[in-house]
Amino acid sequence: MNDDDRPRKRHIFLRIDAWIDSTVWAAGFRFAEWWEDITIFFRRFRMRGWKRWLFELLGEGMTWGTVGSVLLLALALPAFQETKGNWRAQSDFAVTFLDRYGNEIGHRGIIHEDSVPVDQLPDTLVKAVLATEDRRFFDHYGIDFLGLARALTENARAGGVVQGGSTLTQQLAKNLFLSNERTIERKIKEAFLALWLESNLTKKEILGLYLDRAYMGGGTFGAAAASQFYFGKPITDVNLAESAMLAGLFKAPARYAPHVNLPAARGRANEVLTNLVQSGLMTEGQVIAARLNPATVADRARRLEAPDFFLDWAFEEVQRIATPFAQHSLIVRTTIDMGLQKAAEDAVETALREYGESYRVKQGALVMVENGGGVRAMVGGRDYGESQFNRATKALRQPGSSFKVYTYAAAMEKGFTPESVISDAPITWRGWSPQNYGRSYSGKVTLLTAIAKSINTVPVRLAKDELGIDRIVKMAKDMGVETPIRADKTIPLGTSELTVLDQATGYAVFPAGGVEARRHGISQILNYDGDILYDFNRDAPPARRVLSEKATSSMNRMLTQIPVIGTARKAALDHVLSGGKTGTTQAYRDAWYVGFTGDYTTAVWYGNDDYTSSNNMTGGSLPAMTFKRLMDYAEQGIEHRPIPGVDMPAPGKKDKAPAPATVAESEALPAIPLRPRMLSNEATTLLKTLADRFTAAPALHPVPLAPGKVAAARP
């Protein structure tokens, strides 16, 4: 480059620099002028005095309104997720359920020939429902703010809940998409889904769906089914008195079911008649005859109560299995044993009635699974009529120490034994320092002692130093836990929520010898021609091994010691060897006992729907006592199967019960009822042998003979 080129290039760069400077300055100057013009323009609209405060308020309202709209959208999205898929699918199925022995136990789904269009329903029924459940049904758009304000006012005057603020559309949204769980999240979803229903359905369709889907007591769903059940007549033939009684069931079907409490049902019907008069839909003269001649009901004294929580779950299973089938009017043989179901319901109700108040608990749930995976009993709550929320299959609760079995199972699978020694001492893991229940430490202990005494530091130390969280999560899933598990460091102490059904499934691996339980409630699905569309033994995948025989034996040797020397002494059975594990969560919110014999596995939970703490209830108290009451009944009169890998004699009958842990347990639960004997062990074994031989025998084929001779058969 020669010397003449350098000044020329320098000159070019200077021109570029000058152009950039002038351009930036000019842009800034023009922007300032533009901003000044805008400011001057808006000064014309500057308000003073009261107008200024008004516009300031409106401006703030718009700002917060925008923020609220974004928040509402965020809250609405989870609700609208519930509407995905075919939410009308329930109307495609009409299912008759049988128990394990072939006895009819209930129905689910909408039977189309029994469902009556709104236009054909009696005018008295429609008016009675609207007057009682939602007087402004045709005037609001899913949410009735005037009705809500009126309900709040009346409740404040009465000092309690005497009126509900939910509209008929909100109740339908809950019935179609949500559970009865009392949470703020559910109420928010309910409100948005009500708006969605109003946008996508007509008022007539909403009313029709509500009358078809609501639970009406006695195991019936829908006004048409209730009319047949209670009055023995079609819904189109009910009179005013019967319409009032039906309309009164929507609020609390268990409390006002006429086949259970006829005086209460008639009292409620009288309130409905008063509502008709107060709403202006009828006059006192029109309802006086119904007051003087209240409805009577058909005799249902001999009818057994349907296992409604189980049927709800079984119906979901049917929909999952039978959706591909061409026929949706089905007969389903289930796994439930109504004798065990009644004993399970009695065990939970008796425990809550005797000790619920002293322990400050209001709800319980239970699942019993037979060795092989068949669900024999299910209790989803204290009263299905009061709340149809199934706490056995849908409620997610922390399992506490009852989750430790998955950590110990993973350890046994890795090579540890019940005699392996590990330190019970203070431990800190990434800033977390778990403590034992009594805030004391035992030093070097065996794993058998650690699980029997429910020591917290030992499973945490195993997870931290030997196993890792992923191995524990995988073990729980392999053993049958279907609820997603949070993979964090607190898992060994049971902080990730599970269902009662999950726990029963997982523990059922131990009496099954380490083979997965394959929980199921459906044995067969048939059409009305008798064709078998589904058979569990034929169509379900074979059970796979999830624990080695050595690991299973080690776990069973440890778990069978817990009712003997550990935290579950109140669960120890008479004459039958059992194992299990207690669980108690932080602040005594949840109490568990999950136990098993060689024949059955049972998971028991007690707590409160609103997550309030109990009065120091542990898994070794009420849950363990409930397990014992049910299993002492279930194990009567059957041939007991051994627990795999345990060489330990069955216990004898205890001469003296263990000392009560609390004042509430100073009196024992009522005596265990005797299980009625249907067949002796010898007769049962003989019949099973004959059934196996018939199944294995070759088919018979007719032998063609000459005319006039009797045909014989040959194999």
mmCIF file of C-alpha atoms in Angstrom, residues 78-381:
data_model
loop_
_atom_site.group_PDB
_atom_site.id
_atom_site.type_symbol
_atom_site.label_atom_id
_atom_site.label_comp_id
_atom_site.label_asym_id
_atom_site.label_seq_id
_atom_site.Cartn_x
_atom_site.Cartn_y
_atom_site.Cartn_z
ATOM 1 C CA PRO A 78 -56.159 -27.415 33.310
ATOM 2 C CA ALA A 79 -59.958 -27.394 33.472
ATOM 3 C CA PHE A 80 -60.365 -27.510 29.714
ATOM 4 C CA GLN A 81 -57.955 -30.455 29.569
ATOM 5 C CA GLU A 82 -60.726 -32.471 31.227
ATOM 6 C CA THR A 83 -62.929 -32.037 28.147
ATOM 7 C CA LYS A 84 -60.485 -33.748 25.822
ATOM 8 C CA GLY A 85 -61.556 -37.084 24.449
ATOM 9 C CA ASN A 86 -65.058 -38.463 24.218
ATOM 10 C CA TRP A 87 -66.546 -37.203 27.490
ATOM 11 C CA ARG A 88 -69.947 -38.564 26.435
ATOM 12 C CA ALA A 89 -68.496 -42.078 26.271
ATOM 13 C CA GLN A 90 -70.320 -43.159 29.417
ATOM 14 C CA SER A 91 -73.605 -43.076 27.510
ATOM 15 C CA ASP A 92 -72.180 -45.621 25.055
ATOM 16 C CA PHE A 93 -72.016 -48.318 27.729
ATOM 17 C CA ALA A 94 -74.725 -50.158 29.609
ATOM 18 C CA VAL A 95 -73.055 -52.629 31.959
ATOM 19 C CA THR A 96 -74.529 -55.202 34.337
ATOM 20 C CA PHE A 97 -72.021 -56.292 36.970
ATOM 21 C CA LEU A 98 -71.829 -59.697 38.649
ATOM 22 C CA ASP A 99 -69.742 -60.694 41.655
ATOM 23 C CA ARG A 100 -67.177 -63.481 41.521
ATOM 24 C CA TYR A 101 -69.926 -66.064 42.032
ATOM 25 C CA GLY A 102 -72.226 -64.736 39.294
ATOM 26 C CA ASN A 103 -74.701 -62.791 41.434
ATOM 27 C CA GLU A 104 -75.888 -59.427 40.089
ATOM 28 C CA ILE A 105 -74.480 -56.552 42.152
ATOM 29 C CA GLY A 106 -75.229 -53.404 40.166
ATOM 30 C CA HIS A 107 -75.312 -51.426 36.941
ATOM 31 C CA ARG A 108 -73.355 -48.596 35.431
ATOM 32 C CA GLY A 109 -73.722 -46.497 32.319
ATOM 33 C CA ILE A 110 -76.821 -45.036 30.749
ATOM 34 C CA ILE A 111 -79.310 -47.605 29.553
ATOM 35 C CA HIS A 112 -80.673 -45.846 26.492
ATOM 36 C CA GLU A 113 -84.114 -47.377 26.545
ATOM 37 C CA ASP A 114 -84.581 -46.148 30.118
ATOM 38 C CA SER A 115 -83.290 -42.617 29.478
ATOM 39 C CA VAL A 116 -86.180 -40.229 28.799
ATOM 40 C CA PRO A 117 -85.830 -36.930 26.873
ATOM 41 C CA VAL A 118 -86.486 -33.786 28.880
ATOM 42 C CA ASP A 119 -89.554 -32.972 26.773
ATOM 43 C CA GLN A 120 -91.205 -36.218 27.904
ATOM 44 C CA LEU A 121 -90.472 -35.820 31.615
ATOM 45 C CA PRO A 122 -93.337 -34.838 33.931
ATOM 46 C CA ASP A 123 -93.605 -31.089 34.331
ATOM 47 C CA THR A 124 -93.811 -31.565 38.098
ATOM 48 C CA LEU A 125 -90.386 -33.255 38.194
ATOM 49 C CA VAL A 126 -88.639 -30.578 36.123
ATOM 50 C CA LYS A 127 -90.152 -27.781 38.226
ATOM 51 C CA ALA A 128 -89.303 -29.546 41.483
ATOM 52 C CA VAL A 129 -85.657 -29.994 40.433
ATOM 53 C CA LEU A 130 -85.278 -26.386 39.267
ATOM 54 C CA ALA A 131 -87.014 -24.952 42.340
ATOM 55 C CA THR A 132 -84.697 -26.905 44.634
ATOM 56 C CA GLU A 133 -81.383 -27.027 42.799
ATOM 57 C CA ASP A 134 -81.240 -23.903 40.598
ATOM 58 C CA ARG A 135 -84.149 -21.470 40.367
ATOM 59 C CA ARG A 136 -82.294 -19.134 37.995
ATOM 60 C CA PHE A 137 -81.141 -21.950 35.706
ATOM 61 C CA PHE A 138 -82.494 -20.315 32.538
ATOM 62 C CA ASP A 139 -81.207 -16.848 33.502
ATOM 63 C CA HIS A 140 -77.507 -17.425 34.266
ATOM 64 C CA TYR A 141 -74.571 -18.553 32.156
ATOM 65 C CA GLY A 142 -73.209 -21.386 34.268
ATOM 66 C CA ILE A 143 -72.360 -19.337 37.370
ATOM 67 C CA ASP A 144 -75.121 -17.569 39.285
ATOM 68 C CA PHE A 145 -73.560 -14.680 41.183
ATOM 69 C CA LEU A 146 -76.925 -13.548 42.558
ATOM 70 C CA GLY A 147 -77.665 -17.042 43.813
ATOM 71 C CA LEU A 148 -74.188 -17.269 45.309
ATOM 72 C CA ALA A 149 -74.677 -13.993 47.159
ATOM 73 C CA ARG A 150 -78.063 -15.164 48.441
ATOM 74 C CA ALA A 151 -76.557 -18.462 49.658
ATOM 75 C CA LEU A 152 -73.739 -16.660 51.467
ATOM 76 C CA THR A 153 -76.246 -14.379 53.157
ATOM 77 C CA GLU A 154 -78.474 -17.243 54.282
ATOM 78 C CA ASN A 155 -75.512 -19.264 55.529
ATOM 79 C CA ALA A 156 -74.235 -16.267 57.493
ATOM 80 C CA ARG A 157 -77.639 -15.796 59.117
ATOM 81 C CA ALA A 158 -77.911 -19.480 59.994
ATOM 82 C CA GLY A 159 -74.343 -19.740 61.236
ATOM 83 C CA GLY A 160 -73.709 -22.761 59.001
ATOM 84 C CA VAL A 161 -74.191 -24.163 55.532
ATOM 85 C CA VAL A 162 -77.914 -24.248 54.776
ATOM 86 C CA GLN A 163 -77.788 -23.288 51.092
ATOM 87 C CA GLY A 164 -75.349 -24.153 48.333
ATOM 88 C CA GLY A 165 -74.143 -21.668 45.748
ATOM 89 C CA SER A 166 -73.385 -24.127 42.959
ATOM 90 C CA THR A 167 -75.595 -23.989 39.903
ATOM 91 C CA LEU A 168 -77.055 -27.017 38.218
ATOM 92 C CA THR A 169 -74.465 -26.580 35.445
ATOM 93 C CA GLN A 170 -71.628 -26.590 37.978
ATOM 94 C CA GLN A 171 -72.979 -29.774 39.538
ATOM 95 C CA LEU A 172 -73.120 -31.385 36.091
ATOM 96 C CA ALA A 173 -69.527 -30.309 35.412
ATOM 97 C CA LYS A 174 -68.492 -32.052 38.625
ATOM 98 C CA ASN A 175 -70.439 -35.204 37.749
ATOM 99 C CA LEU A 176 -69.027 -35.383 34.218
ATOM 100 C CA PHE A 177 -65.411 -34.379 34.650
ATOM 101 C CA LEU A 178 -64.357 -34.065 38.286
ATOM 102 C CA SER A 179 -64.370 -35.809 41.629
ATOM 103 C CA ASN A 180 -66.039 -34.826 44.901
ATOM 104 C CA GLU A 181 -62.715 -33.936 46.496
ATOM 105 C CA ARG A 182 -63.093 -30.675 48.409
ATOM 106 C CA THR A 183 -60.203 -28.594 47.141
ATOM 107 C CA ILE A 184 -59.867 -25.070 45.743
ATOM 108 C CA GLU A 185 -58.426 -26.507 42.536
ATOM 109 C CA ARG A 186 -61.560 -28.567 41.986
ATOM 110 C CA LYS A 187 -63.858 -25.575 42.565
ATOM 111 C CA ILE A 188 -61.882 -23.479 40.068
ATOM 112 C CA LYS A 189 -62.083 -26.225 37.458
ATOM 113 C CA GLU A 190 -65.781 -26.630 38.172
ATOM 114 C CA ALA A 191 -66.464 -22.945 37.457
ATOM 115 C CA PHE A 192 -64.597 -22.938 34.146
ATOM 116 C CA LEU A 193 -66.148 -26.228 33.038
ATOM 117 C CA ALA A 194 -69.604 -24.811 33.797
ATOM 118 C CA LEU A 195 -68.884 -21.942 31.421
ATOM 119 C CA TRP A 196 -67.613 -24.446 28.849
ATOM 120 C CA LEU A 197 -70.802 -26.513 29.119
ATOM 121 C CA GLU A 198 -72.973 -23.426 28.713
ATOM 122 C CA SER A 199 -71.008 -22.522 25.565
ATOM 123 C CA ASN A 200 -71.264 -25.977 23.990
ATOM 124 C CA LEU A 201 -74.675 -27.287 25.081
ATOM 125 C CA THR A 202 -78.192 -25.950 25.185
ATOM 126 C CA LYS A 203 -80.026 -25.514 28.468
ATOM 127 C CA LYS A 204 -82.222 -28.486 27.603
ATOM 128 C CA GLU A 205 -79.179 -30.696 26.988
ATOM 129 C CA ILE A 206 -77.584 -29.608 30.266
ATOM 130 C CA LEU A 207 -80.758 -30.368 32.209
ATOM 131 C CA GLY A 208 -81.139 -33.740 30.481
ATOM 132 C CA LEU A 209 -77.564 -34.767 31.228
ATOM 133 C CA TYR A 210 -77.918 -33.676 34.842
ATOM 134 C CA LEU A 211 -81.050 -35.770 35.336
ATOM 135 C CA ASP A 212 -79.364 -38.770 33.669
ATOM 136 C CA ARG A 213 -75.988 -38.684 35.447
ATOM 137 C CA ALA A 214 -76.637 -37.648 39.066
ATOM 138 C CA TYR A 215 -76.309 -40.260 41.795
ATOM 139 C CA MET A 216 -79.737 -40.902 43.359
ATOM 140 C CA GLY A 217 -78.946 -43.366 46.145
ATOM 141 C CA GLY A 218 -79.455 -47.106 46.291
ATOM 142 C CA GLY A 219 -76.794 -47.624 43.626
ATOM 143 C CA THR A 220 -78.909 -45.833 41.007
ATOM 144 C CA PHE A 221 -77.803 -43.099 38.636
ATOM 145 C CA GLY A 222 -80.312 -40.828 36.952
ATOM 146 C CA ALA A 223 -83.916 -39.959 37.690
ATOM 147 C CA ALA A 224 -85.271 -42.695 35.403
ATOM 148 C CA ALA A 225 -83.406 -45.469 37.208
ATOM 149 C CA ALA A 226 -84.335 -43.981 40.599
ATOM 150 C CA SER A 227 -88.022 -43.940 39.688
ATOM 151 C CA GLN A 228 -87.922 -47.624 38.790
ATOM 152 C CA PHE A 229 -85.945 -48.504 41.908
ATOM 153 C CA TYR A 230 -87.910 -46.513 44.489
ATOM 154 C CA PHE A 231 -91.431 -46.523 43.033
ATOM 155 C CA GLY A 232 -91.408 -49.428 40.576
ATOM 156 C CA LYS A 233 -92.731 -47.248 37.741
ATOM 157 C CA PRO A 234 -91.415 -45.357 34.700
ATOM 158 C CA ILE A 235 -90.277 -41.794 35.261
ATOM 159 C CA THR A 236 -93.042 -40.557 32.965
ATOM 160 C CA ASP A 237 -95.674 -41.834 35.425
ATOM 161 C CA VAL A 238 -94.491 -40.196 38.669
ATOM 162 C CA ASN A 239 -96.872 -37.806 40.422
ATOM 163 C CA LEU A 240 -96.090 -34.573 42.271
ATOM 164 C CA ALA A 241 -95.352 -36.258 45.613
ATOM 165 C CA GLU A 242 -92.959 -38.714 43.951
ATOM 166 C CA SER A 243 -91.358 -35.931 41.903
ATOM 167 C CA ALA A 244 -90.699 -33.978 45.097
ATOM 168 C CA MET A 245 -89.108 -37.012 46.719
ATOM 169 C CA LEU A 246 -86.864 -37.588 43.701
ATOM 170 C CA ALA A 247 -85.870 -33.914 43.549
ATOM 171 C CA GLY A 248 -84.934 -34.044 47.219
ATOM 172 C CA LEU A 249 -82.375 -36.783 46.591
ATOM 173 C CA PHE A 250 -79.932 -34.616 44.630
ATOM 174 C CA LYS A 251 -78.682 -32.834 47.765
ATOM 175 C CA ALA A 252 -77.807 -35.911 49.865
ATOM 176 C CA PRO A 253 -78.965 -39.212 48.344
ATOM 177 C CA ALA A 254 -77.679 -41.362 51.209
ATOM 178 C CA ARG A 255 -79.375 -39.265 53.886
ATOM 179 C CA TYR A 256 -82.717 -38.981 52.097
ATOM 180 C CA ALA A 257 -82.920 -42.332 50.273
ATOM 181 C CA PRO A 258 -86.506 -43.464 50.988
ATOM 182 C CA HIS A 259 -85.658 -47.176 51.165
ATOM 183 C CA VAL A 260 -83.243 -46.373 54.015
ATOM 184 C CA ASN A 261 -84.996 -43.526 55.861
ATOM 185 C CA LEU A 262 -88.538 -42.921 54.647
ATOM 186 C CA PRO A 263 -89.416 -40.251 57.263
ATOM 187 C CA ALA A 264 -86.337 -38.201 56.295
ATOM 188 C CA ALA A 265 -87.181 -38.610 52.601
ATOM 189 C CA ARG A 266 -90.726 -37.381 53.181
ATOM 190 C CA GLY A 267 -89.489 -34.461 55.244
ATOM 191 C CA ARG A 268 -87.105 -33.500 52.447
ATOM 192 C CA ALA A 269 -89.904 -33.858 49.879
ATOM 193 C CA ASN A 270 -92.005 -31.442 51.938
ATOM 194 C CA GLU A 271 -89.137 -28.921 51.727
ATOM 195 C CA VAL A 272 -89.129 -29.345 47.953
ATOM 196 C CA LEU A 273 -92.859 -28.607 47.836
ATOM 197 C CA THR A 274 -92.200 -25.451 49.843
ATOM 198 C CA ASN A 275 -89.501 -24.479 47.342
ATOM 199 C CA LEU A 276 -92.022 -24.867 44.520
ATOM 200 C CA VAL A 277 -94.349 -22.416 46.222
ATOM 201 C CA GLN A 278 -91.624 -19.923 47.183
ATOM 202 C CA SER A 279 -90.201 -19.900 43.659
ATOM 203 C CA GLY A 280 -93.642 -19.150 42.199
ATOM 204 C CA LEU A 281 -93.693 -22.292 40.051
ATOM 205 C CA MET A 282 -96.741 -23.652 41.907
ATOM 206 C CA THR A 283 -99.298 -22.423 44.395
ATOM 207 C CA GLU A 284 -99.961 -23.786 47.846
ATOM 208 C CA GLY A 285 -103.259 -25.140 46.606
ATOM 209 C CA GLN A 286 -101.496 -27.181 43.932
ATOM 210 C CA VAL A 287 -99.099 -28.839 46.379
ATOM 211 C CA ILE A 288 -101.460 -29.419 49.312
ATOM 212 C CA ALA A 289 -102.532 -32.845 48.013
ATOM 213 C CA ALA A 290 -98.901 -33.969 47.776
ATOM 214 C CA ARG A 291 -98.302 -32.793 51.356
ATOM 215 C CA LEU A 292 -101.282 -34.762 52.642
ATOM 216 C CA ASN A 293 -100.467 -37.889 50.614
ATOM 217 C CA PRO A 294 -96.665 -38.325 50.587
ATOM 218 C CA ALA A 295 -95.024 -40.846 48.284
ATOM 219 C CA THR A 296 -94.590 -44.481 49.259
ATOM 220 C CA VAL A 297 -91.786 -46.693 47.997
ATOM 221 C CA ALA A 298 -91.383 -50.268 46.844
ATOM 222 C CA ASP A 299 -90.118 -52.802 49.381
ATOM 223 C CA ARG A 300 -86.325 -53.030 49.095
ATOM 224 C CA ALA A 301 -85.633 -54.601 52.469
ATOM 225 C CA ARG A 302 -83.957 -57.689 51.026
ATOM 226 C CA ARG A 303 -81.696 -55.853 48.601
ATOM 227 C CA LEU A 304 -78.006 -55.835 49.454
ATOM 228 C CA GLU A 305 -76.223 -52.513 49.173
ATOM 229 C CA ALA A 306 -74.216 -52.271 45.966
ATOM 230 C CA PRO A 307 -70.407 -51.936 46.279
ATOM 231 C CA ASP A 308 -70.561 -48.553 44.581
ATOM 232 C CA PHE A 309 -66.941 -47.472 45.001
ATOM 233 C CA PHE A 310 -65.805 -50.750 43.472
ATOM 234 C CA LEU A 311 -68.370 -50.500 40.667
ATOM 235 C CA ASP A 312 -67.191 -47.011 39.722
ATOM 236 C CA TRP A 313 -63.633 -48.275 39.423
ATOM 237 C CA ALA A 314 -64.704 -51.441 37.601
ATOM 238 C CA PHE A 315 -66.754 -49.373 35.144
ATOM 239 C CA GLU A 316 -63.648 -47.357 34.275
ATOM 240 C CA GLU A 317 -61.814 -50.643 33.708
ATOM 241 C CA VAL A 318 -64.607 -51.864 31.447
ATOM 242 C CA GLN A 319 -64.457 -48.693 29.359
ATOM 243 C CA ARG A 320 -60.706 -49.106 28.984
ATOM 244 C CA ILE A 321 -60.924 -52.768 27.972
ATOM 245 C CA ALA A 322 -64.162 -52.820 25.972
ATOM 246 C CA THR A 323 -63.861 -49.643 23.903
ATOM 247 C CA PRO A 324 -62.725 -51.613 20.792
ATOM 248 C CA PHE A 325 -65.663 -54.037 21.075
ATOM 249 C CA ALA A 326 -68.570 -53.552 18.699
ATOM 250 C CA GLN A 327 -71.095 -54.189 21.483
ATOM 251 C CA HIS A 328 -71.274 -51.914 24.512
ATOM 252 C CA SER A 329 -74.241 -53.503 26.281
ATOM 253 C CA LEU A 330 -72.297 -55.937 28.421
ATOM 254 C CA ILE A 331 -72.372 -58.366 31.313
ATOM 255 C CA VAL A 332 -69.225 -58.209 33.431
ATOM 256 C CA ARG A 333 -68.125 -60.797 35.949
ATOM 257 C CA THR A 334 -65.972 -59.077 38.561
ATOM 258 C CA THR A 335 -63.553 -60.313 41.203
ATOM 259 C CA ILE A 336 -65.402 -58.898 44.198
ATOM 260 C CA ASP A 337 -66.497 -61.152 47.051
ATOM 261 C CA MET A 338 -69.581 -59.584 48.634
ATOM 262 C CA GLY A 339 -68.982 -61.339 51.943
ATOM 263 C CA LEU A 340 -65.504 -59.833 52.208
ATOM 264 C CA GLN A 341 -66.800 -56.500 50.888
ATOM 265 C CA LYS A 342 -69.412 -56.302 53.636
ATOM 266 C CA ALA A 343 -66.801 -57.237 56.245
ATOM 267 C CA ALA A 344 -64.445 -54.542 54.895
ATOM 268 C CA GLU A 345 -67.147 -51.875 55.007
ATOM 269 C CA ASP A 346 -68.092 -52.894 58.540
ATOM 270 C CA ALA A 347 -64.445 -52.835 59.651
ATOM 271 C CA VAL A 348 -63.888 -49.273 58.406
ATOM 272 C CA GLU A 349 -67.230 -47.959 59.648
ATOM 273 C CA THR A 350 -66.832 -49.615 63.055
ATOM 274 C CA ALA A 351 -63.358 -48.145 63.489
ATOM 275 C CA LEU A 352 -64.508 -44.641 62.555
ATOM 276 C CA ARG A 353 -67.600 -44.875 64.715
ATOM 277 C CA GLU A 354 -65.650 -46.099 67.740
ATOM 278 C CA TYR A 355 -62.492 -44.019 67.438
ATOM 279 C CA GLY A 356 -62.991 -41.412 64.713
ATOM 280 C CA GLU A 357 -63.931 -38.621 67.100
ATOM 281 C CA SER A 358 -61.128 -39.271 69.585
ATOM 282 C CA TYR A 359 -58.532 -39.496 66.816
ATOM 283 C CA ARG A 360 -60.152 -36.579 64.894
ATOM 284 C CA VAL A 361 -60.391 -38.515 61.622
ATOM 285 C CA LYS A 362 -63.419 -38.639 59.369
ATOM 286 C CA GLN A 363 -62.421 -40.802 56.419
ATOM 287 C CA GLY A 364 -60.919 -44.175 55.663
ATOM 288 C CA ALA A 365 -60.197 -46.338 52.650
ATOM 289 C CA LEU A 366 -59.306 -49.984 52.139
ATOM 290 C CA VAL A 367 -58.404 -52.360 49.324
ATOM 291 C CA MET A 368 -58.141 -56.145 49.668
ATOM 292 C CA VAL A 369 -56.389 -58.126 46.910
ATOM 293 C CA GLU A 370 -56.275 -61.909 46.760
ATOM 294 C CA ASN A 371 -53.028 -63.650 45.904
ATOM 295 C CA GLY A 372 -53.196 -63.456 42.104
ATOM 296 C CA GLY A 373 -54.353 -59.852 41.801
ATOM 297 C CA GLY A 374 -58.131 -60.089 42.022
ATOM 298 C CA VAL A 375 -59.624 -57.227 44.051
ATOM 299 C CA ARG A 376 -61.905 -58.862 46.608
ATOM 300 C CA ALA A 377 -63.052 -55.739 48.498
ATOM 301 C CA MET A 378 -62.780 -51.975 48.117
ATOM 302 C CA VAL A 379 -63.895 -49.208 50.464
ATOM 303 C CA GLY A 380 -63.457 -45.765 48.950
ATOM 304 C CA GLY A 381 -64.838 -43.740 51.838
#
